[in-house]
Coordinates of C-alpha atoms and ligand atoms in Angstrom, one line a residue:
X1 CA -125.2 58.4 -74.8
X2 CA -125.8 57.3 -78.6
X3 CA -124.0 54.1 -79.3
X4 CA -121.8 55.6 -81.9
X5 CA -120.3 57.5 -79.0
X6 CA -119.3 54.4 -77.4
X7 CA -116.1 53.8 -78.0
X8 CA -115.5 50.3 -79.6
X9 CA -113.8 48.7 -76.8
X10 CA -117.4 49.4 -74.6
X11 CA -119.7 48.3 -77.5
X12 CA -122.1 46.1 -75.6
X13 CA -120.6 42.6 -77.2
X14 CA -121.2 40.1 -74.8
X15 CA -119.0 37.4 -75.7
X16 CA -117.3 35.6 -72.5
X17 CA -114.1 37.5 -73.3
X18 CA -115.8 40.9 -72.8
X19 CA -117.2 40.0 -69.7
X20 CA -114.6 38.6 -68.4
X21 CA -112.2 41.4 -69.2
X22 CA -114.6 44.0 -67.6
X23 CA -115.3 42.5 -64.6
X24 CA -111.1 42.3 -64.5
X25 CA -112.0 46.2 -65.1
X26 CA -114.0 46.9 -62.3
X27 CA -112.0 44.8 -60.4
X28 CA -108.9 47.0 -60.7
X29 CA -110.9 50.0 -60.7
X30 CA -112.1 48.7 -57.3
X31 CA -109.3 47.8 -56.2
X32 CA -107.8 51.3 -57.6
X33 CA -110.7 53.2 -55.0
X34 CA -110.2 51.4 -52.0
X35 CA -106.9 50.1 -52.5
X36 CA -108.8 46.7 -52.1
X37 CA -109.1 42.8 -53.3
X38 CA -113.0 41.4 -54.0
X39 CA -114.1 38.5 -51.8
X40 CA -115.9 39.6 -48.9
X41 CA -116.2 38.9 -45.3
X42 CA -119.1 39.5 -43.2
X43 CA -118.4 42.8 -40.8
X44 CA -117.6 41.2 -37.0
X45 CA -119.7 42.0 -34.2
X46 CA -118.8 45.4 -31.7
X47 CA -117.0 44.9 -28.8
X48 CA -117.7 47.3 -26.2
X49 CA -120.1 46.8 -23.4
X50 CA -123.4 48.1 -24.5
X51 CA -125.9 46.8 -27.7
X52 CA -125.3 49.2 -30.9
X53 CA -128.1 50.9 -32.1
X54 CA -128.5 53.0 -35.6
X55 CA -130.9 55.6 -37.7
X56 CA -130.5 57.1 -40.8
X57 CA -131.6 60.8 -40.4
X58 CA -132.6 62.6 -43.3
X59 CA -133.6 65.8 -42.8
X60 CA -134.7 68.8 -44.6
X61 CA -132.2 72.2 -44.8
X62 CA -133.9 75.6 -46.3
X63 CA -132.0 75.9 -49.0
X64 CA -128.8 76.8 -48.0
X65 CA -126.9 77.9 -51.2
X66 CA -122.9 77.3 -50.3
X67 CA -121.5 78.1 -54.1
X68 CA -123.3 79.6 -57.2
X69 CA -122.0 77.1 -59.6
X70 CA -124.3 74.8 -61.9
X71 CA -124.3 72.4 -63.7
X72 CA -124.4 72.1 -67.4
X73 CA -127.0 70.0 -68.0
X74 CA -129.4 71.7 -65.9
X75 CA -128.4 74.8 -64.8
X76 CA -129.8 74.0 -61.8
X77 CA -126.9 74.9 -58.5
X78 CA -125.2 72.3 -57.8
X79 CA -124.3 72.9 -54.0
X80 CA -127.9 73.8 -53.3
X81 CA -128.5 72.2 -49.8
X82 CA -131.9 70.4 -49.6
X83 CA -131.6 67.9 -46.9
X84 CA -128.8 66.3 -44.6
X85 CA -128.3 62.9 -44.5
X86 CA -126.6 60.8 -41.9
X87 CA -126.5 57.4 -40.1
X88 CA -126.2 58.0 -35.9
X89 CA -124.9 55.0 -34.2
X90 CA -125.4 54.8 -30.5
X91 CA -125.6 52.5 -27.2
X92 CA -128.6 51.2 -27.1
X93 CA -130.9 49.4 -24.4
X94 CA -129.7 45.6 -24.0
X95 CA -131.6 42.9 -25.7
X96 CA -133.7 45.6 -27.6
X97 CA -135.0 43.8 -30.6
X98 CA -135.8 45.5 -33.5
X99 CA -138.1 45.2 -35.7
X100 CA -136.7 46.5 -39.4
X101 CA -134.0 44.4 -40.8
X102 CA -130.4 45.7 -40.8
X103 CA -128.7 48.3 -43.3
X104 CA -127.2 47.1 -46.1
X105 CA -124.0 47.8 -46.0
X106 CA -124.1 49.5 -50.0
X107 CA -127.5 51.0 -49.7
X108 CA -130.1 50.4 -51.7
X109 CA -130.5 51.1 -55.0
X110 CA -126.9 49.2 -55.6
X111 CA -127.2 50.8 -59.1
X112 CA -126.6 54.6 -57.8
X113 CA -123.8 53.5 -56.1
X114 CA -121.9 51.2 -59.1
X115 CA -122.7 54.2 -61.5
X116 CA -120.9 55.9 -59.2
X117 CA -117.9 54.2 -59.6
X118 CA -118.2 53.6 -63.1
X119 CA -118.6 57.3 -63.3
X120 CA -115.2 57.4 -61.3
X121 CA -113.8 55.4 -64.3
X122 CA -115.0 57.6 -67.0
X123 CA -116.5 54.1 -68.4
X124 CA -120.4 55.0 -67.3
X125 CA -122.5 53.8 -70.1
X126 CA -125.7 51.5 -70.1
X127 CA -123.3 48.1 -70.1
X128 CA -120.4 49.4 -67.5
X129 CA -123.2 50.4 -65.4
X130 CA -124.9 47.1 -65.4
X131 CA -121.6 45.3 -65.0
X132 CA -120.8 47.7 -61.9
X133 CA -124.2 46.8 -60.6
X134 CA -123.8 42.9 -60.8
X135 CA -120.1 42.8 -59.6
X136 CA -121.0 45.4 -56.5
X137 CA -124.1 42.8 -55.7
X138 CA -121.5 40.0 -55.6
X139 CA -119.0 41.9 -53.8
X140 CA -121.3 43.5 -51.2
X141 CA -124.7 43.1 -52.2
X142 CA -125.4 41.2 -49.3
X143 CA -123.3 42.5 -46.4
X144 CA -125.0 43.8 -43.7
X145 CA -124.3 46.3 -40.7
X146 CA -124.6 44.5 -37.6
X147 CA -126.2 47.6 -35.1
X148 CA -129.8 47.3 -34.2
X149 CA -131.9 49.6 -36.6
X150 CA -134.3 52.0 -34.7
X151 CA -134.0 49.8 -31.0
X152 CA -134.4 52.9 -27.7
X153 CA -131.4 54.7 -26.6
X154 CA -129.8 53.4 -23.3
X155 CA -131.7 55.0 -21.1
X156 CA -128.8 56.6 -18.4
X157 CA -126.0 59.0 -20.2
X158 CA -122.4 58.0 -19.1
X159 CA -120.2 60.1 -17.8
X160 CA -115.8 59.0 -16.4
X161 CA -114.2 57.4 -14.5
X162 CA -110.7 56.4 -14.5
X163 CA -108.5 53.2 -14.3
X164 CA -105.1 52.9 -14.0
X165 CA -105.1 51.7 -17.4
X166 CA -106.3 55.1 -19.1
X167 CA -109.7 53.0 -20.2
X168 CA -113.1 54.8 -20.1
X169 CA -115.9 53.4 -18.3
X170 CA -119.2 54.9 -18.4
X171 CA -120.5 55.2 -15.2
X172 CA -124.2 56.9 -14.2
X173 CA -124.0 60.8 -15.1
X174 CA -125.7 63.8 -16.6
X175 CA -123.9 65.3 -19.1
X176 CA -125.1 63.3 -21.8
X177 CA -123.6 61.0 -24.1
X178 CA -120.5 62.1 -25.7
X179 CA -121.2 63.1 -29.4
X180 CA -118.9 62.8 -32.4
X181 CA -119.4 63.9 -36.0
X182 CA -117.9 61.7 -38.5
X183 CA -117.0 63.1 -42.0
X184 CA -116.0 60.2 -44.9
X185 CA -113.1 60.6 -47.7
X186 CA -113.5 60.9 -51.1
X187 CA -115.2 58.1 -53.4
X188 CA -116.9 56.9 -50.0
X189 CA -120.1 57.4 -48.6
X190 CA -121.9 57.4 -44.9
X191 CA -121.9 53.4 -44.9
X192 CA -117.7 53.3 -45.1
X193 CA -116.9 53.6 -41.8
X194 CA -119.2 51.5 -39.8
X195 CA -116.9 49.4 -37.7
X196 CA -115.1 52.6 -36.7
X197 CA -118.5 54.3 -35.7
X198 CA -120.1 51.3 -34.3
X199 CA -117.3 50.0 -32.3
X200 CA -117.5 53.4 -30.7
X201 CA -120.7 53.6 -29.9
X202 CA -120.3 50.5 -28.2
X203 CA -118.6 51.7 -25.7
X204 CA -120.4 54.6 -24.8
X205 CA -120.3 57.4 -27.5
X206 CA -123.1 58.7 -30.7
X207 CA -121.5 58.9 -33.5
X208 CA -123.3 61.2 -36.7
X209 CA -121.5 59.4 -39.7
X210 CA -122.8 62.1 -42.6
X211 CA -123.1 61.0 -46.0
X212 CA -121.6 64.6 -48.2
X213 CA -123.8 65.5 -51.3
X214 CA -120.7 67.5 -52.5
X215 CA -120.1 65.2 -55.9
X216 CA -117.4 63.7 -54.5
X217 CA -119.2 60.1 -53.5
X218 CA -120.2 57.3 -55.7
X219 CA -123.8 58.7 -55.2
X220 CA -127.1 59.2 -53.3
X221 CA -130.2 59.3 -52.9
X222 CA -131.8 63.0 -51.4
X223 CA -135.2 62.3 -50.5
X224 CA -137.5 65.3 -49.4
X225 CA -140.1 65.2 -46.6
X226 CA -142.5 65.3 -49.3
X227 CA -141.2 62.1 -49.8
X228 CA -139.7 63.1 -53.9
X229 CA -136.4 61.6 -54.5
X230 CA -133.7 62.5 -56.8
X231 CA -130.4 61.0 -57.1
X232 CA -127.0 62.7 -56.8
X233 CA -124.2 61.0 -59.2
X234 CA -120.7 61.9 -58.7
X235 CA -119.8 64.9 -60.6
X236 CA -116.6 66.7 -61.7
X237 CA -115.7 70.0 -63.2
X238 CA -116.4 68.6 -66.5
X239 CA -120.0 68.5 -65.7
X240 CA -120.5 72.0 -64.3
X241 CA -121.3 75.5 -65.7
X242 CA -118.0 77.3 -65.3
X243 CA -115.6 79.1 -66.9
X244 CA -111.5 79.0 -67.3
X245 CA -111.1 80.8 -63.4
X246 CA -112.8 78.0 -61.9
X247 CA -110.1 74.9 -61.6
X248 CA -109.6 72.0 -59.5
X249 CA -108.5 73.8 -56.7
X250 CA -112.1 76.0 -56.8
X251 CA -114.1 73.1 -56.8
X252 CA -112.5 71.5 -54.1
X253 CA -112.7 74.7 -51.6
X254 CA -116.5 74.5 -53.3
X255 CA -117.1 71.0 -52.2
X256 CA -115.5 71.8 -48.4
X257 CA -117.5 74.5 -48.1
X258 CA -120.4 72.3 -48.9
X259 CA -119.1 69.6 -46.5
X260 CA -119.0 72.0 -44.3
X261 CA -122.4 73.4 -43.9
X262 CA -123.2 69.5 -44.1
X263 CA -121.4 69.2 -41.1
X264 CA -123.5 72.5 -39.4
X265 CA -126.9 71.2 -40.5
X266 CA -125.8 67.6 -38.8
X267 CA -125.2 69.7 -35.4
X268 CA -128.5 71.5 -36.1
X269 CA -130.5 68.6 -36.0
X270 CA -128.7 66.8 -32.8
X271 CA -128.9 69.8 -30.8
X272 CA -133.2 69.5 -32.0
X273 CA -133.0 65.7 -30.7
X274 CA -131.8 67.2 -27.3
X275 CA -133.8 70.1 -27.3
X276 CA -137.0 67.9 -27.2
X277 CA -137.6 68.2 -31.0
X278 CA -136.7 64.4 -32.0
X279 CA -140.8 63.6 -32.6
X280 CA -140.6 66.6 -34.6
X281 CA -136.8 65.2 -36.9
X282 CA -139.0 61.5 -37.0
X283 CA -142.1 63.3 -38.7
X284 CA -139.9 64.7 -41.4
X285 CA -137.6 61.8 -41.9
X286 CA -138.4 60.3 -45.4
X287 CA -136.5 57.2 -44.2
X288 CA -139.0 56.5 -41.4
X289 CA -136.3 56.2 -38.9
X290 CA -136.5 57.6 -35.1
X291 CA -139.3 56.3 -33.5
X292 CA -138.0 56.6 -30.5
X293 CA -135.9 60.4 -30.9
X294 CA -138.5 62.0 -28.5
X295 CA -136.9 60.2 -25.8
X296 CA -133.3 61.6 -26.9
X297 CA -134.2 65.0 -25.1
X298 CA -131.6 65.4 -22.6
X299 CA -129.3 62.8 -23.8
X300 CA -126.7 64.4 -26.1
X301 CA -123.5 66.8 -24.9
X302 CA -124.0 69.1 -27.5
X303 CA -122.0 71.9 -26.1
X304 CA -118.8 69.7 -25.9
X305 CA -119.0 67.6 -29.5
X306 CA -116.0 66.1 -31.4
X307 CA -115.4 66.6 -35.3
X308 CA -113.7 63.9 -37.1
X309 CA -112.7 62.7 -40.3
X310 CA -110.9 60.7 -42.7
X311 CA -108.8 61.7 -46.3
X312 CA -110.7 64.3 -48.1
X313 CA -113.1 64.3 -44.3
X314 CA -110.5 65.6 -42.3
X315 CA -109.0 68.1 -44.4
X316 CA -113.2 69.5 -44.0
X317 CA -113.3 68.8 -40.0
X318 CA -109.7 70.9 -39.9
X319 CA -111.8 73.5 -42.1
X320 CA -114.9 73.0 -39.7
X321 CA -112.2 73.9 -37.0
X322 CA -111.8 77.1 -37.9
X323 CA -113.7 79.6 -35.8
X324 CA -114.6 76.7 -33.2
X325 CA -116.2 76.3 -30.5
X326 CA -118.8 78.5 -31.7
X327 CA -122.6 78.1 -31.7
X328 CA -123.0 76.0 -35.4
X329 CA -120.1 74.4 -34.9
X330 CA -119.7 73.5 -30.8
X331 CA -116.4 71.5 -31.0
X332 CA -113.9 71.3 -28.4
X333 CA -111.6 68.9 -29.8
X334 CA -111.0 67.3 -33.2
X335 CA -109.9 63.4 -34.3
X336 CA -108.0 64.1 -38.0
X337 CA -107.4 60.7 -40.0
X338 CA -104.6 60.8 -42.7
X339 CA -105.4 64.5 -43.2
X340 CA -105.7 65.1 -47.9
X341 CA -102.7 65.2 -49.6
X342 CA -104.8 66.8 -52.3
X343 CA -107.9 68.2 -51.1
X344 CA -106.8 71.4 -51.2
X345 CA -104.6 73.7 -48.4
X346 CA -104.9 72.4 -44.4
X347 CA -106.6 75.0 -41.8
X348 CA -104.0 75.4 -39.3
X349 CA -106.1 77.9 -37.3
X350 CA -107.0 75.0 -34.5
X351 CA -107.8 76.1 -31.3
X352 CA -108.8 73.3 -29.9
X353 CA -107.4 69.8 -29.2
X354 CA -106.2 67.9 -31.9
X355 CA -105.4 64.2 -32.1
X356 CA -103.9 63.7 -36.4
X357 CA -103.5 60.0 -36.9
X358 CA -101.4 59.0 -40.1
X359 CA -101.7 55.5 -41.4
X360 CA -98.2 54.1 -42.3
X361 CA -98.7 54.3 -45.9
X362 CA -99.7 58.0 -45.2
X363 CA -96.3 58.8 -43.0
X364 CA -94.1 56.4 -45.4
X365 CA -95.2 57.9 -49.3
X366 CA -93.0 61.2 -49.3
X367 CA -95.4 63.9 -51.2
X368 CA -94.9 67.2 -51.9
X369 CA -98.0 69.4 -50.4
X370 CA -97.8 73.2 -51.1
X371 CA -94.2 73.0 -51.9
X372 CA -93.4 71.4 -48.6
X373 CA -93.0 67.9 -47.6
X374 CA -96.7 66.6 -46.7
X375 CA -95.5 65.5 -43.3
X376 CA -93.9 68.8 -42.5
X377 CA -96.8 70.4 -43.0
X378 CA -99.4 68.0 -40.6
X379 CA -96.3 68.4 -37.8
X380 CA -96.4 72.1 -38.0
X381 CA -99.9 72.5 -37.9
X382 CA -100.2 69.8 -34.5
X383 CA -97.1 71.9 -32.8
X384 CA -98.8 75.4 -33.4
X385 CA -102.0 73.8 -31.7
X386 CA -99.6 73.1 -28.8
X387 CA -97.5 76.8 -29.1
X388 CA -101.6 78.1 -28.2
X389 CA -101.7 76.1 -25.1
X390 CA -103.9 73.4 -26.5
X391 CA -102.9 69.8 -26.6
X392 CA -102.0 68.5 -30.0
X393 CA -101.0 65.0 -30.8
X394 CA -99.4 63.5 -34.3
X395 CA -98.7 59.9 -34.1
X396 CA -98.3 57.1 -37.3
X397 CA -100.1 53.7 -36.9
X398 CA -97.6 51.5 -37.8
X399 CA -98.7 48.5 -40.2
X400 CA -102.0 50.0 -41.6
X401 CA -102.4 51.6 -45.6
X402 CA -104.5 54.5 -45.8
X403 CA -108.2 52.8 -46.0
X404 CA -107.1 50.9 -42.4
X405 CA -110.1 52.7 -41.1
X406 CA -112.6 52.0 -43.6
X407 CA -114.7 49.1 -43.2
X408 CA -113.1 48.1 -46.8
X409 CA -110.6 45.9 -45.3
X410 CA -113.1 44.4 -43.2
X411 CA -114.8 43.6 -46.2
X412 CA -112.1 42.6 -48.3
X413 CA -109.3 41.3 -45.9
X414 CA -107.3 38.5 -47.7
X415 CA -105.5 40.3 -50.4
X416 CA -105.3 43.5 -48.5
X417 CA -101.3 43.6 -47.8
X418 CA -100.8 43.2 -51.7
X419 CA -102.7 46.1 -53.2
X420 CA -101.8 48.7 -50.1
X421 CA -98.8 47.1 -48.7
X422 CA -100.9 47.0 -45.4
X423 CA -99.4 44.3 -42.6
X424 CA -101.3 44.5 -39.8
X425 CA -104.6 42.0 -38.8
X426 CA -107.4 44.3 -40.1
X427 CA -109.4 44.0 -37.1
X428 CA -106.5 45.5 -35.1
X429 CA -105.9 48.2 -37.8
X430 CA -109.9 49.4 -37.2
X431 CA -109.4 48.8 -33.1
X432 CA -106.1 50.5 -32.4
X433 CA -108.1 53.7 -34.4
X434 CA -111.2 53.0 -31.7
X435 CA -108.7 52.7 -29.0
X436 CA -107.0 56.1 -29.3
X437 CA -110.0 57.8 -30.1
X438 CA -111.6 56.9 -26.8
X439 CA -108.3 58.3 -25.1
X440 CA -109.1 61.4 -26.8
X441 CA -112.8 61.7 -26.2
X442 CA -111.3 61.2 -22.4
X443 CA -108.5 63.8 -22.3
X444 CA -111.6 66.5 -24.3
X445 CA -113.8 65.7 -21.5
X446 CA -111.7 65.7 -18.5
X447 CA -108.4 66.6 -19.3
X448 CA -106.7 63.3 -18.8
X449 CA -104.0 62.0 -20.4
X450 CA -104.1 58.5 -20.6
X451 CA -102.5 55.3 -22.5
X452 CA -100.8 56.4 -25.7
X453 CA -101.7 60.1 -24.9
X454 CA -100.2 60.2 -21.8
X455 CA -96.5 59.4 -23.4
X456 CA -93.8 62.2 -24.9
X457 CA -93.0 61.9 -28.5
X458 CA -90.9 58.7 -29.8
X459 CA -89.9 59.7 -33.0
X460 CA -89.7 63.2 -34.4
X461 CA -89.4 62.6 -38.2
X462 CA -90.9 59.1 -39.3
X463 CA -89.0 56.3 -39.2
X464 CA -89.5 53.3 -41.4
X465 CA -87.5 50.9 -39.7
X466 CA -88.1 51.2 -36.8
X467 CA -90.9 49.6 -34.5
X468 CA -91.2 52.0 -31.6
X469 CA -89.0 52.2 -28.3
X470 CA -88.1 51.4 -25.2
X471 CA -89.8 54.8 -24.1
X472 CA -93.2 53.4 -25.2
X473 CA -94.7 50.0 -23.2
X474 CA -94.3 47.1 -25.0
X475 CA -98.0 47.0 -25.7
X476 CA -97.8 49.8 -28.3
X477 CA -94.6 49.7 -29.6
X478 CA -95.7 47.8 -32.9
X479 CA -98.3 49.6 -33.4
X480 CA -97.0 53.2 -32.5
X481 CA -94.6 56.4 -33.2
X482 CA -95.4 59.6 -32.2
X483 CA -94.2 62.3 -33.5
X484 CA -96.1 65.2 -31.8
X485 CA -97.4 65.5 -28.1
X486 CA -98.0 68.0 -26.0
X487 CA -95.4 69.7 -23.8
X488 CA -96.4 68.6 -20.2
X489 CA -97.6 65.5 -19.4
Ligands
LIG501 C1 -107.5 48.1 -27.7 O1 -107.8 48.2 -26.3 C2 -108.2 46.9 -25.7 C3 -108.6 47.2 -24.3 O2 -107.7 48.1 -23.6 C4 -107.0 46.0 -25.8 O3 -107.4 44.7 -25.2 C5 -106.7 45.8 -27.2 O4 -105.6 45.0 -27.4 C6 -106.4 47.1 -27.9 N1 -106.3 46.9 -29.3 C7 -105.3 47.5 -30.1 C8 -105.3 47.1 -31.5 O5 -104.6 48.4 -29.7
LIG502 C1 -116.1 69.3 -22.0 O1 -116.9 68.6 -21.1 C2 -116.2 68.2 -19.9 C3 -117.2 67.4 -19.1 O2 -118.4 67.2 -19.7 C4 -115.7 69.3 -19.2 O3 -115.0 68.9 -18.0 C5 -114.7 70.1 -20.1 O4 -114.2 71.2 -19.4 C6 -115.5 70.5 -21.3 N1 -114.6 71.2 -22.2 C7 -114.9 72.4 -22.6 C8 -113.8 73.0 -23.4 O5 -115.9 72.9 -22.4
LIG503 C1 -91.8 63.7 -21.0 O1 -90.7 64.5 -21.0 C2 -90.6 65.4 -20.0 C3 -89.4 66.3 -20.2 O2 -88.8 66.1 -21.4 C4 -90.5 64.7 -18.6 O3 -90.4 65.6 -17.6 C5 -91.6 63.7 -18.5 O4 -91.5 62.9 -17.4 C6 -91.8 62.9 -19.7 N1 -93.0 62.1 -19.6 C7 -93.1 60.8 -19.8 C8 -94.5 60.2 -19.6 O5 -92.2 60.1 -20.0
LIG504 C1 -90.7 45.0 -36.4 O1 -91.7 44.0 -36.2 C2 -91.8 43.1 -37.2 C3 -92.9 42.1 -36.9 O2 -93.5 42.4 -35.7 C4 -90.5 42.3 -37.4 O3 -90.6 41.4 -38.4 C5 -89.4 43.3 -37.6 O4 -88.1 42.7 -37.7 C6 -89.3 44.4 -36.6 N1 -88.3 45.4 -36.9 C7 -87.5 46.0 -36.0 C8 -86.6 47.0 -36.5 O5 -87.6 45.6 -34.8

């Protein structure tokens, strides 16, 4: 950009006023993304029983086309699928040591990421960028996931059994680990949801945390077996080759298409690993990750996976839904997390269980979706999953703001209730998310209902003041209301 584009407000002038007043900026602009304060925490350990292991896969796709858009700089496509990137967490053996130092939890270059958000601004230019890139050092630079990268897979695959209490414990079995696919929200990337995914593999489940190429990140980095890299910025419809009948609207179903054949590659490659192809995925990773995937064969239920999501993630694993169980896209149950309120129309064609989570900000902000009530819209969709004879379940999460489940407030906890009017301990905000989910994975597998799943609905229609009921044990009721379950118990 020539500097007499700039306009004078950006002008590099680096007087203490300037850089105080843009790293107030990026602060809000932060704070904007992730409804989030600066000041970070280090991420806390997992809590299940077994060590948490973790790879980045990156591997190559042929090509797949999902749009014919391009951009306007180029004119090369832009949702032209080279590779697939994600991280998989898993149980791994105890005491395993590894020998690579953890991910960073913004991953490396920092750069990509702060143009990113910059870009998210519309303030990218030479100074913003470097500004982003020193704030996002001292906000994050140094935090650190804390799974083991690259240790062996536990070597035995769990399978259930029950207690009283509705908990899951992995016992000796052959069915493989349980396998969940894990699709982020807008302005995010694979590293957002760690706790979430690492807390689960803890206790007994692989979790494929995909990192979408679809613009709608802060940015990455697609590197090719040949070992090239490029970098993918965030782009918008300004920066595409289209004309007047191509809209918001258009580029979202463009980027959920693209997310979803993301998610199909990401299956692709698993079902490899447990075909007996993982030397085969490590050879071709770029990231040098996977020493140990040959062992995988075997190891992963890839006939019975889970598709989740979060924001702009779940309204594509409701889209990856459709049509499912079916070979590319072998789900048998789906975990939807504050479901868009504008990524475009919900797929209510579920046919397949269904737990949708809202966070309380999510239930509580009254928006108009499709000229209905937002709300409305999720309950109808979870009841016609039960009218089919599935089991669908809508439920709020009392006390937690839309990025509850994001490692953000992890990150950023002591300001948290201000900027998203968020009450409840963050830890508990991620767990009670880990909790239910493992209730899920349990009824999917074996058709129990348990805990929280096990009860009939406590509130129809959201209801801010209230903190649950009698009908719910005490242990939920401040954390609870559910507004959908299925029929029979
Ligand atoms: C999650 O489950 C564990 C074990 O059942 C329980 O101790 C914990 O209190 C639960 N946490 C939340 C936030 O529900
Ligand atoms: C999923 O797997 C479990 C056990 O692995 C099985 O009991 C259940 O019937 C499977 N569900 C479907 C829909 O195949
Ligand atoms: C749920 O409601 C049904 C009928 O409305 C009742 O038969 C059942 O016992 C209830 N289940 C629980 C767990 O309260
Ligand atoms: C709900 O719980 C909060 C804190 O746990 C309490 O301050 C509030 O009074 C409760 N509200 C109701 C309606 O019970």
């Amino acid at each position: 950009m020539s500097r007499s584009r700039i306009p004078p407000i950006l002008r590099p002038r680096l007087t203490p006023k300037y850089v105080a007043s843009s790293i107030a900026a990026i602060y809000v602009v932060y704070c904007w993304l992730w409804g989030m304060p600066l000041l970070s925490s280090k991420l806390p350990a997992y809590t299940g029983p077994h060590a948490v292991g973790t790879i980045d896969i990156e591997s190559p796709c042929d090509g797949r086309k999902t749009s014919d858009v391009k951009y306007k700089s180029t004119g090369q496509p832009a949702f032209l699928l080279e590779t697939v990137l994600f991280s998989v967490y898993y149980p791994a053996v105890k005491g395993a040591k590894s020998d690579k130092p953890n991910h960073l939890w913004v991953p490396k270059p920092l750069a990509v990421t702060a143009e990113g958000y910059a870009k998210f601004a519309h303030i990218s230019n030479f100074l913003t960028n470097s500004l982003f890139t020193v704030a996002l050092w001292g906000i994050a630079g140094s935090t650190t996931i804390p799974a083991n990268v690259d240790v062996p897979l536990r070597e035995t695959a769990p399978s259930f059994e029950f207690t009283d209490h509705g908990e899951g414990k992995p016992t000796e079995g052959n069915d493989g680990f349980p396998v969940i696919v894990f699709s982020h929200g807008m302005a995010s990337s694979r590293t957002d949801y760690t706790h979430f995914c690492g807390e689960l593999a803890s206790r007994g489940y692989i979790v494929a945390a995909i990192e979408h190429r679809d613009g709608s990140g802060p940015g990455s980095i697609i590197m090719n077996a040949g070992g090239t890299e490029k970098t993918l910025y965030h782009f918008g419809l300004d920066d595409l080759d289209v004309d007047q009948s191509f809209g918001i609207p258009e580029l979202k179903q463009a980027q959920l298409d693209f997310r979803q054949a993301e998610i199909e590659e990401t299956v692709r490659v698993l079902r490899a690993i447990n075909d007996g192809s993982g030397a085969t995925i490590f050879e071709t990773n770029p990231r040098k990750e996977g020493e140990h995937l040959a062992s995988w064969t075997g190891q992963l239920d890839m006939t019975n996976v889970t598709i989740s999501g979060h924001s702009y993630g779940a309204t594509g694993a409701l889209q990856a839904l459709k049509g499912a169980p079916c070979k590319e896209r072998p789900f048998h149950g789906g975990i939807i997390l504050d479901p868009g309120k504008s990524s475009g129309p919900l797929n209510h064609d579920v046919d397949v269980p269904v737990l949708v989570i809202h966070s309380n900000s999510w239930s509580k902000k009254r928006s108009i979706f499709f000229g209905q009530p937002h709300f409305s819209v999720v309950k109808d969709l979870v009841r016609q999953v039960n009218k089919r004879g599935m089991a669908g379940w809508f439920m709020t999460s009392l006390g937690t703001s839309h990025p509850s489940v994001t490692d953000a407030p992890l990150i950023e906890p002591t300001l948290l209730s201000w900027t998203t009017g968020s009450s409840i301990d963050v830890i508990d905000g991620v767990r009670m998310y880990v909790n239910v989910t493992e209730e899920f994975m349990l009824y999917q597998k074996a058709n129990r209902r348990t805990g929280l799943l096990a009860l009939n609905v406590t509130h129809p229609e959201y209801d801010e003041k209230s903190n649950g009921t009698q009908q719910m044990p005490k242990c939920y009721q401040r954390f609870w209301q559910i507004h959908v379950a299925p029929d029979s118990a």
